[in-house]
């Protein structure tokens, strides 16, 4: 009897415990600044196409100076439907086009410029590329976005206060005539216009115009407000990547945050400004036939996918149409290879079996760890507010071979996880063994590690700024596409006051020169230079004075510079005037003549 009594007391106590467990527990309060609904939609797009097209496509330069004859713009077979179909087949969700680059040429017949497609022979001046592309995007179910450079080397008003209004009007045209725009890309470059005039941009006014006409548009710049540059054009955001950024006191362009902040965000940043990794499939942003054989390799592109999408960033991959106005087969073939590689890598999710967590918020099944397996973005696992560390274990029930782990943090409630590691159960040693460790997760984190075979895996969250919230866990065994080594060549470092001189075997006719900088954004490469020639190493003729290597800061590539006419010389002297990163030495990988 006594025994029976005891039993029912236990049963009673257990029952009330169960009851308290099923009392709904409130979801965690948001932590820090949060993404807007539009930033969430944008983040989920993950992979988009960038299109650089304009006079530069025909003059083979990266930065036109606005003095080009608009007649150079004459593609013979523009086919925006081909661009869209390639983007779609590549798995991209949107296309952003350089509606106006630094040369000021407008790809639509703007009423605020006399340097547009209207002045070109293309379609006898009746064409409108923004119309064609926005229509093609609609047809293919892609979103449409626009790049507009405030820096305009053609517009006569550039450098005067009136120009800001001109730019606002230009922006209004683009944002009111072509349907919905998902992203407004503002280039921060701010150079001189006619007669060396520089502009003080009225960013507040520009942003107002965007939000008035396209409230859902995510605005890109070094400081957002919608999304941010990652501080390089090589295709990698930081391994640590916070979607928060300190923006106070900074401006787009040269007055932006330092490259590390852009690359990694700021852990306690004051605004939600997620990263967009923008890079080109070719060495430069614009098409030129000399890069037909330099389309990035599959392994390089796969790598870029992991160092962007795999690190809590979107990827904006530039695919520049050629002189006919079509995407070159070398580029489209590579994009299809990349698609296949991604599909193959993430074909079979091996995450299955029993999932357990050391702790679950209020023991409430709404926050159960099994939510990591479902397809619902808005269900997640989390812990009690004061629990900042936890482990999740997956027992797959059988030996499984894998080399990729995908995690997603539920960022609508803020980015929280700061450090975690992964372990596997080693049967032979009867212990947990390390697989890898990392810092941030964010919207999506894909970890690559050497292949492991195990039946159990454990994720230990060792540091989180608030209770961790995860909504996805996937495991894969991806084929190896990474055969490429780093392409950063070592450079000679030369004292800044010592010019570099080449001596040819004899006096020869030369057509130009090339300079190969170190392919690293942080290298002290030559940005402005003087170039002189001589036949006797005594009397020098200056051919280039205080000239700029275009875009060398953000994209440190070999620079080919032609002379107006061939010259005869035996000695060629390159003198740095200004470096991309100041110091007392400059970097030089190679310097030579074009014959
Ligand atoms: C940079 C520009 O100067 C390049 O030409 C290119 O458009 C790149 C995407 O942005 O700031």
Coordinates of N, CA and C in Angstrom, one line a residue, residues 63 102 151 188-192 198 229 233 253-255 494 496 513 515-518 520-531 544-561 574-583 585-588:
X63 N 38.0 51.8 -67.5 CA 37.4 53.1 -67.2 C 37.5 54.0 -68.4
X102 N 31.4 55.1 -65.2 CA 32.1 56.4 -64.9 C 32.3 57.2 -66.1
X151 N 29.9 59.2 -60.2 CA 31.0 59.8 -60.9 C 30.7 59.7 -62.4
X188 N 31.0 53.9 -55.4 CA 31.5 55.0 -54.6 C 32.6 55.8 -55.2
X189 N 33.1 55.3 -56.4 CA 34.3 56.0 -57.1 C 33.9 57.5 -57.3
X190 N 34.8 58.3 -56.9 CA 34.5 59.8 -57.0 C 35.8 60.5 -57.5
X191 N 35.9 60.5 -58.8 CA 37.1 61.1 -59.4 C 36.8 62.5 -60.0
X192 N 37.7 63.0 -60.8 CA 37.5 64.3 -61.4 C 36.6 64.2 -62.6
X198 N 35.7 67.9 -59.0 CA 35.2 66.8 -58.1 C 33.8 67.2 -57.6
X229 N 29.8 46.6 -49.7 CA 30.9 46.1 -50.4 C 31.8 45.3 -49.4
X233 N 37.6 43.1 -54.8 CA 36.8 42.6 -56.0 C 37.3 41.2 -56.4
X253 N 32.7 54.9 -50.9 CA 33.9 55.3 -51.6 C 35.1 55.4 -50.7
X254 N 36.0 56.3 -51.1 CA 37.3 56.5 -50.3 C 37.1 56.8 -48.8
X255 N 36.0 57.4 -48.5 CA 35.7 57.7 -47.1 C 34.9 56.6 -46.4
X494 N 60.0 48.3 -54.1 CA 61.0 49.2 -54.4 C 60.8 50.5 -53.7
X496 N 60.2 54.2 -52.8 CA 59.3 55.0 -53.5 C 60.0 56.1 -54.4
X513 N 53.2 50.3 -72.8 CA 53.9 49.5 -71.7 C 52.9 48.8 -70.9
X515 N 52.3 47.3 -66.7 CA 52.7 47.2 -65.3 C 51.9 46.1 -64.6
X516 N 52.5 45.2 -64.0 CA 51.8 44.2 -63.3 C 51.9 44.4 -61.8
X517 N 50.8 44.8 -61.1 CA 50.9 45.1 -59.7 C 50.7 43.8 -58.9
X518 N 50.9 43.9 -57.6 CA 50.7 42.7 -56.8 C 49.2 42.5 -56.7
X520 N 46.8 42.0 -54.8 CA 46.3 42.0 -53.4 C 45.8 43.5 -53.1
X521 N 44.6 43.6 -52.6 CA 44.1 44.9 -52.4 C 44.9 45.7 -51.4
X522 N 45.5 45.0 -50.5 CA 46.3 45.7 -49.4 C 47.7 46.1 -49.9
X523 N 48.1 45.6 -51.1 CA 49.5 45.9 -51.5 C 49.8 47.3 -51.9
X524 N 51.0 47.8 -51.7 CA 51.3 49.2 -52.1 C 51.6 49.3 -53.6
X525 N 50.5 49.2 -54.4 CA 50.7 49.3 -55.9 C 50.7 50.7 -56.3
X526 N 51.2 50.9 -57.6 CA 51.3 52.3 -58.1 C 49.9 52.6 -58.6
X527 N 49.4 53.7 -58.2 CA 48.0 54.2 -58.6 C 48.2 55.3 -59.6
X528 N 49.0 56.3 -59.3 CA 49.3 57.4 -60.3 C 50.8 57.3 -60.6
X529 N 51.1 57.7 -61.8 CA 52.5 57.5 -62.2 C 52.9 58.5 -63.3
X530 N 54.2 58.6 -63.5 CA 54.8 59.3 -64.6 C 55.5 58.3 -65.5
X531 N 55.4 58.4 -66.8 CA 56.2 57.5 -67.6 C 57.0 58.3 -68.6
X544 N 53.6 60.3 -70.1 CA 52.4 60.3 -69.2 C 52.8 61.0 -67.9
X545 N 52.0 62.0 -67.6 CA 52.3 62.7 -66.3 C 51.1 62.6 -65.4
X546 N 51.4 62.1 -64.2 CA 50.3 62.0 -63.2 C 49.1 61.2 -63.7
X547 N 49.4 60.2 -64.4 CA 48.3 59.4 -65.0 C 47.8 58.3 -64.0
X548 N 46.6 57.9 -64.2 CA 46.0 57.0 -63.3 C 45.9 55.6 -63.9
X549 N 46.3 54.5 -63.1 CA 45.9 53.2 -63.5 C 44.5 52.9 -63.1
X550 N 43.6 52.7 -64.0 CA 42.2 52.6 -63.7 C 41.8 51.5 -62.8
X551 N 41.1 51.8 -61.8 CA 40.5 50.7 -60.9 C 41.6 49.8 -60.3
X552 N 42.8 50.3 -60.2 CA 43.9 49.4 -59.7 C 43.8 49.1 -58.2
X553 N 43.2 50.1 -57.5 CA 43.1 49.9 -56.1 C 42.2 48.7 -55.7
X554 N 41.0 48.7 -56.3 CA 40.0 47.6 -56.0 C 40.3 46.3 -56.8
X555 N 40.9 46.4 -57.9 CA 41.1 45.3 -58.8 C 42.6 45.3 -59.3
X556 N 43.5 44.9 -58.6 CA 44.9 45.0 -58.9 C 45.4 44.1 -60.0
X557 N 45.1 44.4 -61.3 CA 45.4 43.6 -62.4 C 46.5 44.2 -63.3
X558 N 47.1 43.4 -64.2 CA 48.0 43.9 -65.1 C 47.4 45.1 -65.9
X559 N 48.1 46.2 -66.1 CA 47.7 47.3 -66.8 C 48.4 47.5 -68.1
X560 N 47.7 47.5 -69.2 CA 48.3 47.7 -70.5 C 48.0 49.2 -70.9
X561 N 49.0 50.0 -71.2 CA 48.8 51.4 -71.5 C 49.4 51.6 -72.9
X574 N 59.4 54.3 -65.2 CA 58.1 54.3 -64.5 C 58.4 54.9 -63.1
X575 N 57.7 56.0 -62.9 CA 57.9 56.7 -61.5 C 56.6 56.7 -60.8
X576 N 56.5 56.2 -59.6 CA 55.2 56.3 -58.9 C 55.0 57.7 -58.4
X577 N 53.7 58.1 -58.4 CA 53.4 59.5 -57.9 C 52.5 59.3 -56.7
X578 N 51.6 58.2 -56.8 CA 50.7 57.9 -55.6 C 50.5 56.4 -55.6
X579 N 50.5 55.9 -54.4 CA 50.3 54.4 -54.2 C 48.8 54.1 -53.8
X580 N 48.4 52.9 -54.0 CA 47.1 52.5 -53.6 C 47.0 52.4 -52.1
X581 N 48.1 52.0 -51.5 CA 48.2 52.0 -50.0 C 49.5 52.7 -49.7
X582 N 49.4 53.8 -49.0 CA 50.6 54.6 -48.8 C 51.7 53.9 -48.0
X583 N 52.9 54.1 -48.3 CA 54.1 53.5 -47.6 C 55.3 54.1 -48.3
X585 N 57.5 52.1 -49.9 CA 57.9 51.3 -51.0 C 56.7 51.0 -51.9
X586 N 57.0 50.7 -53.1 CA 55.9 50.3 -54.0 C 56.1 48.9 -54.6
X587 N 55.0 48.2 -54.9 CA 55.1 46.8 -55.4 C 55.1 46.8 -56.9
X588 N 55.9 45.9 -57.4 CA 56.0 45.7 -58.8 C 56.3 44.2 -59.1

